[in-house]
XYZ file of C-alpha atoms in Angstrom:
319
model
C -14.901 5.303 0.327
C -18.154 6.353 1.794
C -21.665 6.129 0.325
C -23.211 8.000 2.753
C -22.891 11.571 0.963
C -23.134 12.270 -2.633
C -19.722 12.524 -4.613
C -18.150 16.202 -4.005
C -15.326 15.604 -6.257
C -14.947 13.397 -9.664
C -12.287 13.136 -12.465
C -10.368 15.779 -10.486
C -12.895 18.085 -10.831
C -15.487 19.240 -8.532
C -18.922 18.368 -8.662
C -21.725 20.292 -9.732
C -25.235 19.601 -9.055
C -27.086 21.032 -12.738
C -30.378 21.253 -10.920
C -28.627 24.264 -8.949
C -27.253 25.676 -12.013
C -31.000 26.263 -13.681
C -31.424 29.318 -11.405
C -27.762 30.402 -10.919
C -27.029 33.990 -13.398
C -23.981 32.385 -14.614
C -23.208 28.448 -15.012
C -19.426 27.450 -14.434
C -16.816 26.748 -17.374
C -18.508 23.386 -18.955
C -15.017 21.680 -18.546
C -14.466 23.293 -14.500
C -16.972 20.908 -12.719
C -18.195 17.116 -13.177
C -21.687 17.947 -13.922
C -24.288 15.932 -11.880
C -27.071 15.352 -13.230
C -29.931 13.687 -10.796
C -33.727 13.178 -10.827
C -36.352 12.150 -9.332
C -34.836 11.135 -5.735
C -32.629 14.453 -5.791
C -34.387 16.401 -2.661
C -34.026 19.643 -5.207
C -35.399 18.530 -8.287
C -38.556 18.438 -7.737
C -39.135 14.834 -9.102
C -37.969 15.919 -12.592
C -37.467 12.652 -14.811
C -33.968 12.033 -15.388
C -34.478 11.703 -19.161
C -36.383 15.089 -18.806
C -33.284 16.513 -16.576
C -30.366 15.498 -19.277
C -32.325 16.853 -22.253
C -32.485 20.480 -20.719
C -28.809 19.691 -19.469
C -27.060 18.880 -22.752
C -29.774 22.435 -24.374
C -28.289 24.186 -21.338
C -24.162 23.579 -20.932
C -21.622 23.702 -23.584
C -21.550 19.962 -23.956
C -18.502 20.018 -26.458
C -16.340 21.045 -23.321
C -18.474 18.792 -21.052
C -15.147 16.182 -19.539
C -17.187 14.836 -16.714
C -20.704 13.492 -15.612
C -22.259 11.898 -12.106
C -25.496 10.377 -12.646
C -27.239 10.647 -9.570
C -30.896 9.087 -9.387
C -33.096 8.197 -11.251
C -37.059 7.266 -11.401
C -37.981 4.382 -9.035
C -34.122 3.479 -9.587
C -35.231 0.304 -6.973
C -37.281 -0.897 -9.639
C -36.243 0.615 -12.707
C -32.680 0.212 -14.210
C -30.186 2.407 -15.595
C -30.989 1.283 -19.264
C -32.918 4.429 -19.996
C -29.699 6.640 -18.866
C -27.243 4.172 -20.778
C -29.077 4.880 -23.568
C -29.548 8.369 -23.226
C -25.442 9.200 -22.192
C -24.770 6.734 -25.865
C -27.009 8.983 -27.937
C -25.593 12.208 -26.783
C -21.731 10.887 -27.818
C -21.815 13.050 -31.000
C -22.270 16.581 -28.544
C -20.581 15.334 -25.402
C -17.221 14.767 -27.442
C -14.948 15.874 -24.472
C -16.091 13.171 -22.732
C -13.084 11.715 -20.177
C -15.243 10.731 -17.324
C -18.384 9.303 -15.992
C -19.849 7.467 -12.994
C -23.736 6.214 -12.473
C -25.839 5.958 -9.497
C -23.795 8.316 -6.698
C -26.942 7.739 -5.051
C -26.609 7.526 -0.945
C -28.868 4.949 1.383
C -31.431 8.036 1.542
C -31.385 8.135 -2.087
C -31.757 4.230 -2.726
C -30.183 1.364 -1.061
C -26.987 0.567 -2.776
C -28.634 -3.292 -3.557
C -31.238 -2.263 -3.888
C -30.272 0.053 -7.091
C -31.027 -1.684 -10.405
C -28.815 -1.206 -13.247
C -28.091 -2.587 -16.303
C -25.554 -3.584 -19.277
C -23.268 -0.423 -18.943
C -20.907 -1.392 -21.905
C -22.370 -0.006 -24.515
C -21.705 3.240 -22.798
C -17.849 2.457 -22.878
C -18.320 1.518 -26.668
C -19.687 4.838 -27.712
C -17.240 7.154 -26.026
C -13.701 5.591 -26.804
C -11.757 8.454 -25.308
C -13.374 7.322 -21.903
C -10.855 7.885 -19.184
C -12.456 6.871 -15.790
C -15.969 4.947 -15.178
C -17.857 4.061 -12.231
C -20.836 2.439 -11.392
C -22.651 1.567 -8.416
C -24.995 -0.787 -7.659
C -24.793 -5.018 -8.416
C -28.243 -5.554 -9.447
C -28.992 -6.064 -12.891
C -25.436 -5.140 -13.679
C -24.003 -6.681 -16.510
C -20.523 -6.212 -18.229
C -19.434 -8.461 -21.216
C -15.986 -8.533 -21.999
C -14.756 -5.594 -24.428
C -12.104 -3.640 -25.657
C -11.336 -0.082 -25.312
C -7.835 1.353 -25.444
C -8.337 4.623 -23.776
C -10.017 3.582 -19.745
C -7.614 4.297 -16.888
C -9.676 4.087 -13.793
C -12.840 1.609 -13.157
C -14.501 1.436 -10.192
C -17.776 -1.164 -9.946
C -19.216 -0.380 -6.263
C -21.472 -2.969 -5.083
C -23.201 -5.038 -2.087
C -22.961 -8.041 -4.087
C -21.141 -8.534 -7.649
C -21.737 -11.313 -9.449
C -19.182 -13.865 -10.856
C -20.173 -13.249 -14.225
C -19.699 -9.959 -14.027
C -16.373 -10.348 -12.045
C -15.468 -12.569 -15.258
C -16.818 -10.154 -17.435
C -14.754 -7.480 -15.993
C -11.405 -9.549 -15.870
C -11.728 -10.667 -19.364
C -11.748 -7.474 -20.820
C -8.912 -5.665 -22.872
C -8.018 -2.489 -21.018
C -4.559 -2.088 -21.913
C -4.738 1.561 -20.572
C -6.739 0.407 -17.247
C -4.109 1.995 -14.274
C -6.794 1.445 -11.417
C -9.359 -0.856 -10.685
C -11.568 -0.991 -8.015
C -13.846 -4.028 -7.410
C -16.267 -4.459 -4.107
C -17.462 -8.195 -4.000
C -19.768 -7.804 -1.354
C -21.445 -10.941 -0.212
C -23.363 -14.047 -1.389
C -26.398 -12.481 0.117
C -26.847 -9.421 -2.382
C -25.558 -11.664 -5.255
C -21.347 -11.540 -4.563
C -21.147 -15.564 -5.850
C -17.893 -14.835 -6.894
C -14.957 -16.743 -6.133
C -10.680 -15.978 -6.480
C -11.104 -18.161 -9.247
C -13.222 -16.077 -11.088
C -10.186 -13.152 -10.947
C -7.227 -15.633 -12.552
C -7.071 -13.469 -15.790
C -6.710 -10.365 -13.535
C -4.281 -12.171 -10.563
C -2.558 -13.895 -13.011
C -0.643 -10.567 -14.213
C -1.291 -11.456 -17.995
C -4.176 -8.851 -18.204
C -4.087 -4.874 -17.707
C -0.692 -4.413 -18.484
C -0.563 -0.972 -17.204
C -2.445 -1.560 -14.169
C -0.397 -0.137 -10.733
C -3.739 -0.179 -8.509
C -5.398 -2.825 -7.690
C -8.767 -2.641 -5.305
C -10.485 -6.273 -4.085
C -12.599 -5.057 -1.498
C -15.791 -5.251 0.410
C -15.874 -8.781 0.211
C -16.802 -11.387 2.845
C -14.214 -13.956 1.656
C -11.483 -11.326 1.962
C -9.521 -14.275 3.802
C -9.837 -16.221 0.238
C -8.850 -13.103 -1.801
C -5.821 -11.818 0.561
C -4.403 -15.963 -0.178
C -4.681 -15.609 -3.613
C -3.404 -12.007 -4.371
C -0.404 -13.611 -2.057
C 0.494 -15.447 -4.484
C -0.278 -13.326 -7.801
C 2.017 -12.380 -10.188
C 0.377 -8.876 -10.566
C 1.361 -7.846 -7.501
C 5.173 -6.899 -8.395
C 3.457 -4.329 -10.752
C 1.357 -2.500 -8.322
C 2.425 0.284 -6.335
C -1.398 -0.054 -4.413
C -2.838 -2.646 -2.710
C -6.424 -2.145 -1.166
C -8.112 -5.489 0.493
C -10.578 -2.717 3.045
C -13.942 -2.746 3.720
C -14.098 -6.788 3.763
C -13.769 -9.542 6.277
C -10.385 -9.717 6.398
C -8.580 -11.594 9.675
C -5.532 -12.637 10.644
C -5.535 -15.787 8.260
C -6.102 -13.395 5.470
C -2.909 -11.490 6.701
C -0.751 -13.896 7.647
C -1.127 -15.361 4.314
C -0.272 -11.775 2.735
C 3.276 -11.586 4.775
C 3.836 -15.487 4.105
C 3.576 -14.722 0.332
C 5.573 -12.574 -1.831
C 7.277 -9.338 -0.813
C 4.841 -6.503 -0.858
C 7.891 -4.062 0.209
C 7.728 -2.257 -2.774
C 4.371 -1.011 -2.268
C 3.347 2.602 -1.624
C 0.289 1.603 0.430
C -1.948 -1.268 1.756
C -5.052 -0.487 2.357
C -6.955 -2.874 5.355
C -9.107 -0.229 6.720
C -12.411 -2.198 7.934
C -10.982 -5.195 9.688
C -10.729 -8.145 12.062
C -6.921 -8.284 12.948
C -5.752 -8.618 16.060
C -3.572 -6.227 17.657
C -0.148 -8.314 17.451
C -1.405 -9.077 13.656
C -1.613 -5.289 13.039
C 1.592 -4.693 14.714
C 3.466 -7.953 12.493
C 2.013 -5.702 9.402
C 3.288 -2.624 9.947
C 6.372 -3.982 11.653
C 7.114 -5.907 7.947
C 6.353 -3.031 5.754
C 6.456 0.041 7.387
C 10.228 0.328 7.294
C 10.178 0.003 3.826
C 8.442 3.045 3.146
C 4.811 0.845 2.830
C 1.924 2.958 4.145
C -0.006 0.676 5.804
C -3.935 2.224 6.799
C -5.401 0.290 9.298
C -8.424 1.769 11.665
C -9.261 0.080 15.125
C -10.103 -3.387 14.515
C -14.242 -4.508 14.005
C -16.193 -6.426 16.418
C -17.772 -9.592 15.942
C -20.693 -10.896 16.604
C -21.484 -14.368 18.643
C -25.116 -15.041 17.903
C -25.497 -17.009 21.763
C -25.632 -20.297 19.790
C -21.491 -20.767 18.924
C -21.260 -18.995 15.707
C -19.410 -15.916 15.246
C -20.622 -13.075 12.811
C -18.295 -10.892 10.397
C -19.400 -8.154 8.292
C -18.300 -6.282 5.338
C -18.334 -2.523 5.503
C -21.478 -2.181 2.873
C -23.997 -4.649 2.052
C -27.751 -3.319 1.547
């Protein structure tokens, strides 16, 4: 996953900036595209307010057929949260009723710093729209997510620098008994990631998410820590995807991944953005790769030795 361009493609559907659409002759089929919807940082919006922005979206499209929506920016989203567009998405449930889909704050680094975006308590977003298929969010500050129920999510992804243990508990406490994928970036200590492996028991220990068959732990700088305990984790003879990338994962990490339970009857491993060694990499795909496992490994990352002894290990996206 890259932050570095917006999101061309959401729900299955491609993405459709609405700013565009307010000069086009003809706007697509409402249920074609996943309609973004972006303000005041969007280069062609001419600093619109996003509130502004959604009102003349939902007087514009046929919002009963509406199935998807990207949030892009919003006003001084570095200092403002996302509680205004919470708010604003939960009292337009009664016309968006084909709601399956939504993600806020596809914003890139140009756009806002993915720290430094500000959000807020997204849940009562899931509560209004209970046929809510897929939800993502980016951006750790502010976030909040108290445990909840709803029966219809598949898909969550929570993108971050830095998520915090409560909201890692928050997250693994819930009851998503329809939840298929989830996709959690921990980040590091340094943009809030306080998190522990402890803090995922409810998810590791198989007991929650019955249906889940993807499982993402990734960006994190104790990848090490999360690679022993998903070695161990009873979930893992349900999944059929395994992603531990973008993190600070070495060959301690995977070591303790081939010294745990079989993984053989996974479809892929994901360990792109790395610190293996090249007779690590080779033990990997020598274990799984005849077994039909699609390992993805890139060229291993470089530490850095600060002159003074210590050695320096990054994950993929911090700031």
């Amino acid at each position: 996953m890259t932050i570095g361009a917006h999101l061309e493609e959401f729900h299955g559907l491609p993405v459709f900036d609405f700013p565009d659409a307010a000069s086009r002759a003809a706007l697509p089929d409402a249920a074609a595209v996943a309609w973004r919807v972006s303000g005041a940082t969007y280069r062609d919006a001419e600093d619109e307010e996003w509130g502004a922005l959604f009102e003349r979206f939902l007087k514009t499209v046929d919002t009963g057929r509406v199935r998807a929506i990207v949030v892009g920016g919003w006003e001084d989203a570095y200092d403002t949260s996302s509680a205004a567009v919470v708010t604003a998405l939960v009292g337009a449930n009664d016309r968006l009723t084909a709601l399956e889909a939504v993600f806020l704050g596809d914003m890139t680094f140009e756009d806002c710093e993915i720290s430094w975006i500000v959000q807020s308590d997204v849940t009562p977003l899931l509560a209004a729209y209970p046929a809510l298929r897929e939800f993502g969010v980016r951006g750790g500050t502010g976030l909040a997510f108290p445990s909840l129920r709803h029966t219809g999510l598949e898909t969550l992804v929570v993108e971050t620098g830095g998520l915090g243990a409560e909201v890692v508990r928050g997250i693994v406490g819930s009851d998503l008994p329809a939840l298929e994928s989830i996709e959690l970036w921990l980040g590091t200590d340094e943009y809030g990631g306080d998190s522990s492996p402890g803090d995922l028991a409810p998810l590791l220990s198989g007991e929650g998410f019955p249906a889940l068959r993807s499982l993402g732990l990734c960006n994190s700088v104790v990848e090490d820590q999360v690679a022993a305990a998903v070695a161990g984790a009873p979930v893992v003879a349900r999944l059929d995807r395994l992603d531990l990338s973008m993190g600070v994962l070495t060959d301690e990490g995977a070591a303790a991944l081939l010294d745990g339970q079989p993984l053989t009857h996974l479809r892929e491993l994901d360990l792109e953005h790395h610190y293996l060694t090249e007779a690590m990499r080779e033990r990997l795909t020598a274990a799984l790769a005849p077994h039909g496992v699609r390992v993805v490994l890139d060229d291993p990352q470089s530490a850095e030795d600060d002159g003074d002894g210590d050695v320096w290990r990054y994950v993929a996206i911090a700031e």
